[in-house]
Coordinates of C-alpha atoms in Angstrom, one line a residue:
X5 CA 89.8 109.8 221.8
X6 CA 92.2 107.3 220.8
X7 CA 89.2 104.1 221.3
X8 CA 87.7 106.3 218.7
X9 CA 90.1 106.2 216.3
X10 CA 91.1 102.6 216.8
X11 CA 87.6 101.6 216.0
X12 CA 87.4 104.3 212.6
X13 CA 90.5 102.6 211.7
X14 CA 88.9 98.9 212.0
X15 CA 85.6 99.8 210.7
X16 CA 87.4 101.4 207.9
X17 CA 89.9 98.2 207.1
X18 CA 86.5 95.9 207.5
X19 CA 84.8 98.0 204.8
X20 CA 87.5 98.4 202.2
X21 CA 87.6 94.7 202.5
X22 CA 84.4 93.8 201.9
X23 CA 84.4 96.2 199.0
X24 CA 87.2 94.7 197.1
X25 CA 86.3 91.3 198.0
X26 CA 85.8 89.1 194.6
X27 CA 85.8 85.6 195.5
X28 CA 81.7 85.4 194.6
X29 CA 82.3 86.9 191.6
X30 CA 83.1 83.7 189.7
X31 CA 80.2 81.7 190.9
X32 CA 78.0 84.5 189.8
X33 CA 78.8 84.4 186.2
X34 CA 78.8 80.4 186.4
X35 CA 75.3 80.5 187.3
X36 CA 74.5 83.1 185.1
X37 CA 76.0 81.0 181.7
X38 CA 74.4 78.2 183.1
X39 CA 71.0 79.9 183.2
X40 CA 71.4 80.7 179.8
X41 CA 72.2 77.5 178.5
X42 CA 68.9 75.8 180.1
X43 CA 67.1 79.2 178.5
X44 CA 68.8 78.3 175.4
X45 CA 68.0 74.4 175.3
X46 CA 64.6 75.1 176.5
X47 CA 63.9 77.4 173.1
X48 CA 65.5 74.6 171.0
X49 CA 64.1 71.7 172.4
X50 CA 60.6 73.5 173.0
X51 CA 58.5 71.4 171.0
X52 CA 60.0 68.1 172.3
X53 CA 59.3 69.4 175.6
X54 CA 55.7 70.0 174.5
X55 CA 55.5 66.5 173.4
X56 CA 57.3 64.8 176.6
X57 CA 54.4 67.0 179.3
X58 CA 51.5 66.3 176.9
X59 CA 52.5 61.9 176.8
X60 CA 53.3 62.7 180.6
X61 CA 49.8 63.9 181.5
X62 CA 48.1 61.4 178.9
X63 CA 49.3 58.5 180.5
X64 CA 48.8 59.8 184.4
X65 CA 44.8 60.5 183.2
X66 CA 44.5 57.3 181.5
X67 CA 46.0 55.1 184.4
X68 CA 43.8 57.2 186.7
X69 CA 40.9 56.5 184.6
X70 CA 41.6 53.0 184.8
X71 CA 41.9 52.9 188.7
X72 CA 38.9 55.0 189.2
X73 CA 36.7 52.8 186.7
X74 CA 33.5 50.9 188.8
X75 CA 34.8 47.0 189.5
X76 CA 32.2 44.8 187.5
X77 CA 31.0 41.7 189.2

């Protein structure tokens, strides 16, 4: 009986300190403001974005074009 309540005991301290352990609580809200700050410049800079992909994928298909394009003897 006593086995028993040695292990209770240490299954009880283990618990409580898992439940009142806090150190991931800080990295948790870092990553959530940080999140929201890309969310944030995202929305602002949307349209600049836009632009940036669309010249990105204009210039890929035109030096692909020109790769792909017959040789002329």
């Amino acid at each position: 009986m006593n086995l028993l309540n040695e292990l209770y005991i240490a299954w009880l301290c283990r618990l409580n300190a898992v439940k009142n352990d806090e150190t991931g609580g800080s990295e948790m809200i870092a990553v959530v403001v940080m999140i929201g700050i890309v969310v944030i410049l995202a929305v602002v800079f949307k349209d600049k974005i836009a632009d940036l992909v669309k010249s990105i994928f204009d210039t890929t298909e035109t030096n692909v074009n020109d790769v792909m394009k017959p040789i002329e003897h």
